Amino acid sequence: MAHGEIRNIGRLIARLWSESAGTRALSLAVSLAGCLNVGASLLFVWATKRIVDHAVAPGHHIPGSCVAVLALCLALQLLLPAMRRRLETLAYTRYVNAMRRRLLRHLLESRWSGRGGLHHGDAISRMRDDAATLASLSCSTIPGILAVAVQLAGAFVFLACLEPKLALAVVFIMPLALIVSKIYVGRTRRITRRIREEESAIQTFLQESLAHRTLLSTLMGTGRRTDSYGTLQDTLTADIMRRTDISVFSNTAVTAGFMAGYTVTFLWSAYGLAAGVVSFGMMTAFLQLVSQVQRPVLDLSRRIPSFINASVAVERIDGILAQPLEDFTPLPVPDNAPMGLRFTGVTYRYADGERDVMASFSHDFRPGSVTAVVGPTGSGKTTLLRLMLGLVEPDAGKAEYYTADGLSGPLRAALRHNMVYVPQGNSLVCGTVRENLLMAAPDATDAMLRDALHAAAADFVLSLPDGLDTQCFEGGGGFSEGQAQRIAIARGLLKKGAIILLDEPTSALDPDTERLLLDRLIRHIGPHATVVIVTHRRAVLDACTDILDIAGAKAKQGRDSSSLGGCSLGGSVGLHTPRE
Ligand code: ADP
Ligand code: MG
């Protein structure tokens, strides 16, 4: 166990050091305040010894300077901890906030992992609790340990000056108690890891339960769901009790050691007093010093669990940071530059999939074309859009972009600056309609927002009592699905981009609204945009230049299908040409 433990602690310390760059000065100040406090408490012991010795001496004269020192020590012992606590909170908050910002950014920019990714509940639990564990170790426990070590050394030296044998006796009992108390460190780590996993599972479970509460109540499943929650709680409780038993055992062992130390000191002083070799003042000092030696040891032993918690927390946080990031290295493609997407012999299968979603698929989405992608559910329409967005990469074949200036290359995340994507389903976030729209274009004016809403046939927003400030609740609540869909399309249109990818944008619309939306949309985006619409709807097909049946991967390209492989800017001579 010892070897692994030391390696774990070494790794943890290296990690804590690198993470603490922004808060080191504050933590040093916390340590200093702690050390000064220790100095004040030792000085206090010295002053009480002097006062007691003078009080029982024949002259009964208590020096005023000793009383003054006593008062000063008390004042310092009030002030320093207050200051220390304030600095500690500041350091902790800065540390944990910086870490959470970094984790959020990493989560947002890591590569899309489909089914294999962390559940949001788990990710939130890691960001919240594991980051807090590391922050408190780094900003409170470790700076505290320095003060504790100073206290231990100071009290020991002081005691040794007064009575070396007693000092040795007291210090000898401690390590014994500590060793007994820490035989279960390895087991504690395993239980701690399990507890954190169970807490994550509970967070995930709660999040899902609340998100689907209506569904649960229609399935008449709320009771069953609550029972399952109870089962998860029971498992967690059992593990928490296991860990508590170990720590109660450790603490009892340490406390027994203390009792022994204190008793030895007390009896030693009492016999010394009787034999006339120990003064009253010394006895007062002994008893105070013994507790000053013992308290830090107890403190240190209590802090061992926080190292174990932190080493588990580091593993869990590394689980987030180990997720590979997307490559956003800029490409020389200007915003809004007309762009085509060419697939040549593309084969793709999800990492955990049983079959190829796409096999030797070829198609050219020419600049200026409006392609309807059709096919039964599960045939790979959304997957095609994911390939276009660079969320996933082909296993074989080539998926490339090309521009009129002869630029070309594989489809990559960095191309998204030139892409507009409206996902399937409801993708509005909590906040007003305006806030939703501004997500795509933070600097857009109200006129631009109105324009986009009009193009997406979502003018209805403007006639609502609160207009653009109408509140949108969790999961797009407050709007019908068709309304939410059109607001999401307006949001997409506010972003720059010559590639427009719409995943079943009209699935919740009636035919008239659908027709209106498509007419306005196609007029709004101009003749050079490349549009890909995933759809099941007849009306959409009529408005498109190309129809791609993904099931058979049969591309019924327009009359200029010879352009496959070439670059025909604006050459959208399709079956239907509503854009000309
Ligand atoms: P469509 O949009 O045409 O309904 P999808 O592209 O969403 O279909 O899915 C195509 C196939 O890929 C389906 O069989 C589906 O089960 C599978 N699939 C979709 N998403 C994932 C994923 N994240 N991981 C593994 N398989 C997936
Ligand atoms: Mg789909």
Coordinates of C-alpha atoms and ligand atoms in Angstrom, one line a residue:
M1 CA 0.0 0.0 0.0
A2 CA 2.7 2.5 1.1
H3 CA 4.3 2.8 -2.3
G4 CA 1.1 3.4 -4.2
E5 CA 0.0 5.9 -1.5
I6 CA 3.2 7.9 -1.8
R7 CA 2.9 8.0 -5.6
N8 CA -0.7 9.0 -5.4
I9 CA 0.1 11.8 -2.9
G10 CA 3.1 12.9 -5.0
R11 CA 0.9 13.2 -8.1
L12 CA -1.8 15.0 -6.1
I13 CA 0.7 17.5 -4.8
A14 CA 2.2 18.2 -8.2
R15 CA -1.3 18.7 -9.5
L16 CA -2.4 21.0 -6.7
W17 CA 0.7 23.1 -7.2
S18 CA 0.0 23.6 -10.9
E19 CA -3.6 24.4 -10.3
S20 CA -2.9 26.9 -7.6
A21 CA -1.0 29.4 -9.7
G22 CA -3.6 32.2 -9.2
T23 CA -4.0 31.8 -5.5
R24 CA -0.5 31.0 -4.1
A25 CA 0.1 34.5 -2.6
L26 CA -3.2 34.4 -0.8
S27 CA -2.5 30.9 0.5
L28 CA 0.9 32.0 1.7
A29 CA -0.9 34.8 3.6
V30 CA -3.3 32.3 5.1
S31 CA -0.3 30.2 6.3
L32 CA 1.5 33.2 7.7
A33 CA -1.6 34.3 9.7
G34 CA -1.8 30.7 11.0
C35 CA 1.9 30.7 12.1
L36 CA 1.5 34.1 13.8
N37 CA -1.4 32.7 15.6
V38 CA 0.7 29.8 16.8
G39 CA 3.4 32.3 18.0
A40 CA 0.7 34.2 20.0
S41 CA -0.5 31.0 21.6
L42 CA 3.0 29.9 22.7
L43 CA 3.7 33.4 24.0
F44 CA 0.4 33.1 25.9
V45 CA 1.7 29.9 27.6
W46 CA 5.0 31.6 28.5
A47 CA 3.0 34.6 30.1
T48 CA 0.7 32.3 32.1
K49 CA 3.7 30.4 33.5
R50 CA 5.4 33.6 34.6
I51 CA 2.2 34.9 36.2
V52 CA 1.4 31.7 38.1
D53 CA 5.0 31.4 39.3
H54 CA 5.0 35.0 40.5
A55 CA 1.6 34.5 42.1
V56 CA 2.7 31.6 44.3
A57 CA 6.2 33.1 45.0
P58 CA 6.7 34.6 48.5
G59 CA 6.6 38.3 47.3
H60 CA 3.2 37.9 45.4
H61 CA 4.2 40.5 42.8
I62 CA 2.7 39.9 39.3
P63 CA 4.7 41.9 36.7
G64 CA 2.5 44.2 34.6
S65 CA 4.5 43.4 31.5
C66 CA 3.3 39.8 31.7
V67 CA -0.3 40.9 31.9
A68 CA 0.2 43.2 28.9
V69 CA 1.7 40.3 26.9
L70 CA -1.3 38.1 27.9
A71 CA -3.7 40.7 26.7
L72 CA -1.8 41.2 23.4
C73 CA -1.8 37.4 22.8
L74 CA -5.5 37.2 23.4
A75 CA -6.1 40.2 21.0
L76 CA -3.9 38.5 18.3
Q77 CA -5.7 35.2 18.8
L78 CA -9.0 36.9 18.1
L79 CA -7.8 39.0 15.1
L80 CA -5.6 36.5 13.3
P81 CA -8.1 33.7 12.8
A82 CA -10.7 36.3 11.6
M83 CA -8.2 37.6 9.0
R84 CA -7.2 34.1 8.1
R85 CA -10.7 33.0 7.5
R86 CA -11.4 35.9 5.2
L87 CA -8.3 35.3 3.1
E88 CA -9.1 31.6 3.0
T89 CA -12.6 32.2 1.6
L90 CA -11.2 34.6 -1.0
A91 CA -8.6 32.1 -2.1
Y92 CA -11.1 29.2 -2.2
T93 CA -13.6 31.1 -4.2
R94 CA -11.1 32.3 -6.7
Y95 CA -9.6 28.8 -7.1
V96 CA -12.9 26.9 -7.4
N97 CA -14.4 29.5 -9.8
A98 CA -11.3 29.4 -12.1
M99 CA -11.3 25.6 -12.1
R100 CA -15.0 25.4 -12.9
R101 CA -14.6 27.9 -15.7
R102 CA -11.8 25.8 -17.2
L103 CA -13.9 22.6 -16.8
L104 CA -17.0 24.1 -18.4
R105 CA -14.9 25.4 -21.3
H106 CA -13.3 22.0 -21.7
L107 CA -16.7 20.3 -21.7
L108 CA -18.1 22.7 -24.2
E109 CA -15.1 22.4 -26.5
S110 CA -14.4 18.7 -26.2
R111 CA -15.0 16.4 -29.1
W112 CA -18.6 15.2 -29.5
S113 CA -18.7 11.7 -28.1
G114 CA -22.3 10.5 -28.8
R115 CA -23.4 7.8 -26.5
G116 CA -20.1 7.3 -24.8
G117 CA -19.9 10.8 -23.2
L118 CA -20.3 11.8 -19.6
H119 CA -23.8 12.3 -18.5
H120 CA -24.5 15.9 -17.7
G121 CA -25.5 15.0 -14.2
D122 CA -22.1 13.3 -13.7
A123 CA -20.3 16.2 -15.3
I124 CA -22.1 18.7 -13.0
S125 CA -21.4 16.6 -9.9
R126 CA -17.7 16.6 -10.8
M127 CA -17.6 20.3 -11.5
R128 CA -19.4 21.1 -8.3
D129 CA -18.1 18.6 -5.7
D130 CA -14.8 17.4 -6.9
A131 CA -13.6 20.9 -7.8
A132 CA -14.7 22.1 -4.3
T133 CA -12.7 19.2 -2.7
L134 CA -9.6 20.2 -4.5
A135 CA -10.1 23.9 -3.8
S136 CA -10.6 23.4 -0.1
L137 CA -7.5 21.1 0.1
S138 CA -5.4 23.7 -1.7
C139 CA -6.7 26.9 -0.1
S140 CA -7.5 25.7 3.4
T141 CA -6.0 22.3 4.4
I142 CA -2.5 22.7 3.0
P143 CA -1.9 26.3 4.2
G144 CA -3.3 25.1 7.6
I145 CA -0.9 22.2 7.7
L146 CA 2.1 24.6 7.7
A147 CA 0.7 26.4 10.7
V148 CA 0.0 23.0 12.4
A149 CA 3.6 21.9 11.7
V150 CA 4.9 25.1 13.2
Q151 CA 2.7 24.7 16.2
L152 CA 3.9 21.1 16.7
A153 CA 7.5 22.1 16.4
G154 CA 7.2 25.2 18.6
A155 CA 5.3 23.4 21.4
F156 CA 7.7 20.5 21.3
V157 CA 10.8 22.7 21.6
F158 CA 9.2 24.7 24.4
L159 CA 8.2 21.5 26.3
A160 CA 11.7 20.0 25.7
C161 CA 13.3 23.1 27.1
L162 CA 11.2 22.8 30.3
E163 CA 11.4 19.0 30.6
P164 CA 13.1 16.9 27.8
K165 CA 12.0 13.5 29.1
L166 CA 8.3 14.5 29.2
A167 CA 8.6 15.9 25.7
L168 CA 10.0 12.6 24.4
A169 CA 7.4 10.5 26.2
V170 CA 4.5 12.6 24.8
V171 CA 5.9 12.5 21.3
F172 CA 6.5 8.8 21.4
I173 CA 2.9 7.9 22.1
M174 CA 1.6 9.9 19.1
P175 CA 3.1 8.1 16.1
L176 CA 1.9 4.8 17.6
A177 CA -1.7 6.1 17.7
L178 CA -1.4 7.5 14.2
I179 CA -0.1 4.3 12.7
V180 CA -2.9 2.3 14.2
S181 CA -5.4 4.8 12.9
K182 CA -4.2 4.8 9.3
I183 CA -4.1 1.1 8.4
Y184 CA -7.3 1.5 6.4
V185 CA -6.2 4.3 4.1
G186 CA -6.4 2.1 1.0
R187 CA -9.8 0.9 1.8
T188 CA -11.0 4.4 2.5
R189 CA -9.9 5.5 -0.9
R190 CA -11.9 2.7 -2.6
I191 CA -15.0 3.6 -0.6
T192 CA -14.6 7.3 -1.3
R193 CA -14.4 6.6 -5.0
R194 CA -17.5 4.6 -4.9
I195 CA -19.3 7.2 -2.8
R196 CA -18.5 9.9 -5.4
E197 CA -19.7 7.7 -8.2
E198 CA -22.9 7.1 -6.4
E199 CA -23.4 10.8 -5.8
S200 CA -22.9 11.4 -9.5
A201 CA -25.5 8.7 -10.3
I202 CA -28.0 10.3 -7.9
Q203 CA -27.4 13.8 -9.5
T204 CA -28.0 12.2 -12.9
F205 CA -31.1 10.4 -11.8
L206 CA -32.6 13.6 -10.2
Q207 CA -31.9 15.6 -13.4
E208 CA -33.6 13.1 -15.6
S209 CA -36.5 12.7 -13.2
L210 CA -37.2 16.4 -13.1
A211 CA -36.7 16.9 -16.9
H212 CA -39.2 14.2 -17.7
R213 CA -41.7 14.7 -14.9
T214 CA -44.7 15.0 -17.2
L215 CA -43.7 11.8 -18.9
L216 CA -43.3 10.0 -15.6
S217 CA -46.7 11.1 -14.4
T218 CA -48.4 10.0 -17.6
L219 CA -46.6 6.6 -17.3
M220 CA -48.0 6.5 -13.7
G221 CA -44.4 6.0 -12.8
T222 CA -43.7 8.7 -10.2
G223 CA -44.0 6.2 -7.3
R224 CA -41.7 3.7 -8.9
R225 CA -39.2 6.5 -9.8
T226 CA -39.2 7.7 -6.2
D227 CA -38.6 4.1 -5.0
S228 CA -35.6 3.8 -7.3
Y229 CA -34.3 7.0 -5.9
G230 CA -34.7 5.5 -2.4
T231 CA -32.7 2.5 -3.5
L232 CA -29.9 4.7 -4.8
Q233 CA -30.0 6.6 -1.5
D234 CA -29.7 3.3 0.5
T235 CA -26.6 2.2 -1.4
L236 CA -25.0 5.6 -0.8
T237 CA -26.0 5.5 2.9
A238 CA -24.4 2.1 3.4
D239 CA -21.1 3.3 1.9
I240 CA -21.1 6.5 3.9
M241 CA -21.6 4.5 7.0
R242 CA -18.7 2.2 6.1
R243 CA -16.4 5.1 5.6
T244 CA -17.7 6.7 8.8
D245 CA -16.9 3.5 10.8
I246 CA -13.4 3.6 9.6
S247 CA -12.9 7.2 10.5
V248 CA -14.5 6.7 13.9
F249 CA -12.1 3.9 14.5
S250 CA -9.1 6.1 13.5
N251 CA -10.3 9.0 15.6
T252 CA -10.8 6.8 18.6
A253 CA -7.3 5.4 18.3
V254 CA -5.8 8.9 18.1
T255 CA -7.9 10.1 21.0
A256 CA -6.8 7.2 23.1
G257 CA -3.2 8.1 22.4
F258 CA -4.0 11.7 23.6
M259 CA -5.6 10.5 26.7
A260 CA -2.5 8.5 27.5
G261 CA -0.3 11.5 26.8
Y262 CA -2.3 13.8 28.9
T263 CA -2.5 11.4 31.8
V264 CA 1.3 10.8 31.7
T265 CA 1.9 14.6 31.8
F266 CA -0.6 15.2 34.5
L267 CA 0.8 12.5 36.8
W268 CA 4.3 13.4 36.0
S269 CA 3.6 17.1 37.0
A270 CA 1.7 16.0 40.1
Y271 CA 4.5 13.7 41.3
G272 CA 7.1 16.4 40.4
L273 CA 5.1 19.0 42.3
A274 CA 5.0 16.7 45.4
A275 CA 8.7 16.1 45.1
G276 CA 9.3 19.8 44.7
V277 CA 11.0 19.5 41.3
V278 CA 8.1 21.0 39.3
S279 CA 6.6 24.5 40.0
F280 CA 2.9 25.4 39.7
G281 CA 3.8 27.6 36.8
M282 CA 5.6 24.7 35.1
M283 CA 2.6 22.4 35.6
T284 CA 0.3 24.9 34.0
A285 CA 2.7 25.2 31.1
F286 CA 3.1 21.4 30.8
L287 CA -0.6 20.8 30.5
Q288 CA -1.1 23.6 28.0
L289 CA 1.9 22.5 25.9
V290 CA 0.9 18.9 25.9
S291 CA -2.4 19.8 24.4
Q292 CA -0.6 22.1 22.0
V293 CA 1.5 19.2 20.8
Q294 CA -1.4 16.9 20.6
R295 CA -3.9 19.2 18.9
P296 CA -1.9 19.5 15.7
V297 CA -1.3 15.8 15.5
L298 CA -5.0 15.2 15.8
D299 CA -5.6 17.9 13.2
L300 CA -3.2 16.3 10.8
S301 CA -4.8 12.9 11.3
R302 CA -8.2 14.4 10.7
R303 CA -6.9 15.9 7.5
I304 CA -5.8 12.7 6.0
P305 CA -9.3 11.9 4.6
S306 CA -9.3 15.2 2.8
F307 CA -6.2 14.0 0.9
I308 CA -7.9 10.8 0.0
N309 CA -11.0 12.7 -1.1
A310 CA -8.8 15.0 -3.2
S311 CA -6.9 12.2 -4.9
V312 CA -10.3 10.7 -6.0
A313 CA -11.4 14.2 -7.0
V314 CA -8.3 14.6 -9.2
E315 CA -9.0 11.3 -11.0
R316 CA -12.6 12.4 -11.6
I317 CA -11.6 15.9 -12.8
D318 CA -9.0 14.3 -15.1
G319 CA -11.8 12.2 -16.5
I320 CA -13.2 15.5 -17.8
L321 CA -9.9 17.0 -18.9
A322 CA -8.9 13.8 -20.7
Q323 CA -11.7 14.2 -23.2
P324 CA -10.0 15.3 -26.4
L325 CA -10.7 18.8 -27.6
E326 CA -12.0 19.8 -31.0
D327 CA -9.5 21.4 -33.4
F328 CA -10.5 25.0 -33.9
T329 CA -7.3 26.1 -35.6
P330 CA -8.6 28.7 -38.0
L331 CA -8.9 27.9 -41.7
P332 CA -8.4 30.5 -44.4
V333 CA -12.1 30.5 -45.4
P334 CA -13.7 33.9 -44.9
D335 CA -17.2 34.2 -43.2
N336 CA -20.0 33.8 -45.7
A337 CA -17.6 32.6 -48.5
P338 CA -19.7 30.3 -50.8
M339 CA -18.6 26.8 -50.1
G340 CA -19.4 23.3 -51.3
L341 CA -19.3 20.0 -49.4
R342 CA -18.1 16.9 -51.2
F343 CA -18.4 13.4 -50.0
T344 CA -16.4 10.7 -51.8
G345 CA -16.8 7.0 -50.9
V346 CA -17.5 7.9 -47.2
T347 CA -18.1 5.1 -44.8
Y348 CA -19.0 5.7 -41.2
R349 CA -20.0 3.7 -38.2
Y350 CA -20.4 5.0 -34.6
A351 CA -17.7 3.8 -32.2
D352 CA -20.2 1.6 -30.4
G353 CA -22.4 0.8 -33.5
E354 CA -23.1 -2.6 -34.9
R355 CA -23.3 -1.5 -38.5
D356 CA -22.1 1.1 -41.0
V357 CA -24.5 4.0 -40.9
M358 CA -23.0 5.1 -44.2
A359 CA -21.2 2.9 -46.7
S360 CA -19.3 4.3 -49.7
F361 CA -21.5 7.3 -49.8
S362 CA -20.7 10.0 -52.5
H363 CA -22.5 13.3 -53.1
D364 CA -21.6 16.8 -53.9
F365 CA -23.4 19.6 -52.1
R366 CA -22.6 22.4 -54.6
P367 CA -22.5 26.0 -53.6
G368 CA -26.0 27.4 -54.3
S369 CA -27.8 24.1 -54.1
V370 CA -30.8 23.4 -51.9
T371 CA -30.7 19.7 -51.1
A372 CA -33.5 17.8 -49.4
V373 CA -32.2 14.8 -47.6
V374 CA -34.9 12.1 -47.2
G375 CA -35.0 8.6 -45.8
P376 CA -36.7 6.7 -43.1
T377 CA -35.8 7.3 -39.4
G378 CA -32.5 5.8 -38.4
S379 CA -31.2 5.9 -42.0
G380 CA -28.4 8.3 -41.1
K381 CA -29.7 11.8 -42.0
T382 CA -28.7 13.4 -38.7
T383 CA -25.4 11.5 -39.0
L384 CA -24.7 13.1 -42.4
L385 CA -25.1 16.5 -40.8
R386 CA -22.7 15.5 -38.0
L387 CA -20.1 14.6 -40.6
M388 CA -20.7 18.0 -42.3
L389 CA -20.2 19.8 -39.0
G390 CA -17.0 17.9 -38.3
L391 CA -18.6 16.4 -35.1
V392 CA -17.6 13.0 -36.4
E393 CA -15.0 11.9 -39.1
P394 CA -15.4 9.3 -41.8
D395 CA -13.8 5.9 -41.2
A396 CA -13.0 5.7 -44.9
G397 CA -13.4 8.0 -47.9
K398 CA -13.2 11.7 -48.0
A399 CA -15.6 14.4 -46.7
E400 CA -14.3 17.8 -47.9
Y401 CA -15.1 21.4 -48.3
Y402 CA -14.2 23.5 -51.3
T403 CA -14.5 27.1 -52.3
A404 CA -14.5 29.1 -55.5
D405 CA -10.9 30.3 -54.8
G406 CA -9.7 26.7 -55.0
L407 CA -9.4 26.2 -51.3
S408 CA -10.3 22.7 -50.0
G409 CA -9.6 20.3 -47.2
P410 CA -11.3 17.8 -44.8
L411 CA -14.4 18.9 -43.0
R412 CA -13.3 20.3 -39.6
A413 CA -14.8 22.0 -36.5
A414 CA -13.1 25.2 -37.5
L415 CA -15.4 25.5 -40.6
R416 CA -18.4 26.0 -38.3
H417 CA -17.8 29.7 -38.4
N418 CA -19.1 29.5 -41.9
M419 CA -22.0 27.1 -41.1
V420 CA -25.5 27.6 -39.8
Y421 CA -27.0 24.6 -38.0
V422 CA -30.5 24.2 -36.7
P423 CA -30.7 20.9 -34.8
Q424 CA -33.7 18.6 -34.7
G425 CA -36.2 19.2 -32.0
N426 CA -36.5 22.0 -29.5
S427 CA -33.3 23.8 -28.9
L428 CA -34.4 27.0 -27.2
V429 CA -32.7 27.8 -23.8
C430 CA -34.1 29.5 -20.7
G431 CA -34.3 33.3 -21.1
T432 CA -36.2 35.7 -23.4
V433 CA -36.6 35.3 -27.1
R434 CA -34.2 38.2 -27.6
E435 CA -31.5 36.4 -25.4
N436 CA -32.0 33.2 -27.5
L437 CA -31.6 35.1 -30.7
L438 CA -28.5 37.0 -29.5
M439 CA -26.7 33.8 -28.8
A440 CA -26.0 33.6 -32.5
A441 CA -25.1 37.3 -33.0
P442 CA -24.4 39.2 -29.8
D443 CA -24.2 42.5 -31.6
A444 CA -27.4 42.2 -33.7
T445 CA -29.8 45.2 -33.6
D446 CA -33.5 44.8 -33.0
A447 CA -34.1 45.4 -36.7
M448 CA -31.9 42.5 -37.5
L449 CA -33.7 40.3 -35.0
R450 CA -37.1 41.2 -36.5
D451 CA -35.7 40.6 -40.0
A452 CA -34.5 37.1 -39.0
L453 CA -37.8 36.3 -37.3
H454 CA -39.7 37.4 -40.5
A455 CA -37.5 35.1 -42.6
A456 CA -38.2 32.2 -40.3
A457 CA -41.9 32.9 -40.5
A458 CA -41.8 33.6 -36.8
D459 CA -43.3 37.1 -36.9
F460 CA -45.8 36.0 -34.3
V461 CA -43.3 36.8 -31.6
L462 CA -43.6 40.5 -32.4
S463 CA -47.3 40.5 -31.8
L464 CA -47.0 38.8 -28.4
P465 CA -47.6 41.3 -25.5
D466 CA -43.9 41.2 -24.5
G467 CA -42.5 40.9 -28.1
L468 CA -38.8 40.0 -28.1
D469 CA -38.8 40.0 -24.4
T470 CA -41.2 37.1 -24.1
Q471 CA -39.9 34.6 -21.7
C472 CA -38.9 31.1 -22.8
F473 CA -38.9 28.5 -20.1
E474 CA -36.8 25.4 -19.6
G475 CA -36.8 23.2 -22.8
G476 CA -38.5 25.8 -24.8
G477 CA -41.6 25.8 -22.5
G478 CA -44.1 28.5 -23.2
F479 CA -44.1 28.0 -27.0
S480 CA -45.6 25.3 -29.2
E481 CA -43.1 23.0 -30.8
G482 CA -43.7 24.6 -34.2
Q483 CA -43.2 28.1 -32.7
A484 CA -40.0 27.1 -30.9
Q485 CA -38.7 25.5 -34.2
R486 CA -39.2 28.8 -36.1
I487 CA -37.5 30.9 -33.4
A488 CA -34.6 28.4 -33.5
I489 CA -34.4 28.9 -37.3
A490 CA -34.4 32.7 -36.8
R491 CA -31.5 32.3 -34.4
G492 CA -29.6 30.1 -36.9
L493 CA -30.1 32.7 -39.6
L494 CA -28.6 35.5 -37.5
K495 CA -25.3 33.7 -37.5
K496 CA -23.0 34.2 -40.5
G497 CA -22.4 31.2 -42.7
A498 CA -22.8 30.1 -46.3
I499 CA -23.6 26.5 -45.4
I500 CA -27.1 26.1 -43.9
L501 CA -27.9 22.8 -42.3
L502 CA -31.5 22.3 -41.1
D503 CA -32.5 19.0 -39.4
E504 CA -36.3 18.5 -39.9
P505 CA -37.0 22.2 -39.5
T506 CA -40.6 22.0 -40.5
S507 CA -41.6 18.7 -38.8
A508 CA -44.1 20.5 -36.5
L509 CA -45.5 23.0 -39.0
D510 CA -48.8 22.9 -40.9
P511 CA -48.4 22.9 -44.7
D512 CA -49.2 26.6 -45.2
T513 CA -46.7 27.8 -42.6
E514 CA -44.2 25.4 -44.0
R515 CA -44.5 26.8 -47.5
L516 CA -44.3 30.4 -46.2
L517 CA -41.2 29.5 -44.2
L518 CA -39.4 27.9 -47.1
D519 CA -40.1 30.7 -49.5
R520 CA -38.9 33.4 -47.1
L521 CA -35.9 31.3 -46.0
I522 CA -34.7 30.7 -49.5
R523 CA -35.1 34.4 -50.4
H524 CA -33.4 35.5 -47.2
I525 CA -30.2 33.4 -47.6
G526 CA -29.5 34.5 -51.2
P527 CA -28.3 32.5 -54.2
H528 CA -24.9 31.4 -53.1
A529 CA -25.6 29.6 -49.8
T530 CA -25.5 25.8 -49.8
V531 CA -28.6 24.5 -48.1
V532 CA -29.2 21.0 -46.7
I533 CA -32.6 20.3 -45.3
V534 CA -33.4 17.0 -43.7
T535 CA -37.1 16.4 -44.2
H536 CA -40.0 14.0 -44.7
R537 CA -42.3 16.6 -46.2
R538 CA -43.5 16.9 -49.7
A539 CA -43.7 20.7 -49.7
V540 CA -40.0 20.9 -48.9
L541 CA -39.0 18.7 -51.8
D542 CA -40.8 21.1 -54.2
A543 CA -38.7 24.0 -53.0
C544 CA -35.3 22.2 -53.4
T545 CA -32.9 21.9 -56.3
D546 CA -31.7 18.4 -55.3
I547 CA -33.2 15.4 -53.6
L548 CA -30.9 13.0 -51.8
D549 CA -32.4 9.7 -50.7
I550 CA -30.0 8.7 -48.0
A551 CA -31.5 5.2 -47.6
G552 CA -30.3 4.0 -51.0
A553 CA -27.7 6.7 -51.0
K554 CA -29.1 7.5 -54.4
A555 CA -28.3 11.0 -55.3
K556 CA -30.8 12.4 -57.7
Q557 CA -28.8 15.4 -58.5
G558 CA -29.9 18.2 -60.7
R559 CA -29.3 18.2 -64.4
D560 CA -25.7 19.3 -63.8
S561 CA -24.8 16.3 -61.8
S562 CA -21.6 16.3 -63.9
S563 CA -20.4 18.9 -61.5
L564 CA -19.8 16.2 -59.0
G565 CA -16.2 16.6 -58.1
G566 CA -16.0 20.1 -59.7
C567 CA -16.9 23.5 -58.3
S568 CA -19.8 25.1 -60.0
L569 CA -20.5 28.3 -58.1
G570 CA -24.1 29.5 -58.3
G571 CA -24.8 26.7 -60.8
S572 CA -27.9 25.5 -59.1
V573 CA -29.8 24.3 -62.1
G574 CA -32.0 21.9 -60.3
L575 CA -35.3 20.2 -60.8
H576 CA -37.0 23.2 -59.3
T577 CA -35.4 26.6 -59.3
P578 CA -37.4 28.8 -57.0
R579 CA -34.4 30.8 -56.2
E580 CA -33.9 32.3 -59.6
Ligands
ADP1 P1 -31.9 9.8 -38.8 O1 -31.5 11.2 -38.5 O2 -31.9 9.4 -40.2 O3 -33.2 9.4 -38.1 P2 -29.5 9.1 -37.3 O4 -28.4 9.7 -38.2 O5 -29.8 9.8 -36.1 O6 -30.8 8.8 -38.2 O7 -29.0 7.6 -36.9 C1 -28.6 6.7 -37.8 C2 -28.2 5.4 -37.1 O8 -27.1 5.6 -36.2 C3 -29.2 4.8 -36.2 O9 -29.2 3.4 -36.4 C4 -28.9 5.1 -34.8 O10 -29.2 4.1 -34.0 C5 -27.4 5.2 -34.9 N1 -26.9 6.3 -34.0 C6 -27.3 7.6 -34.0 N2 -26.6 8.3 -33.1 C7 -25.8 7.4 -32.5 C8 -24.8 7.6 -31.5 N3 -24.5 8.7 -30.8 N4 -24.1 6.5 -31.1 C9 -24.3 5.3 -31.8 N5 -25.2 5.1 -32.7 C10 -25.9 6.2 -33.1
MG2 MG -32.5 12.6 -37.3

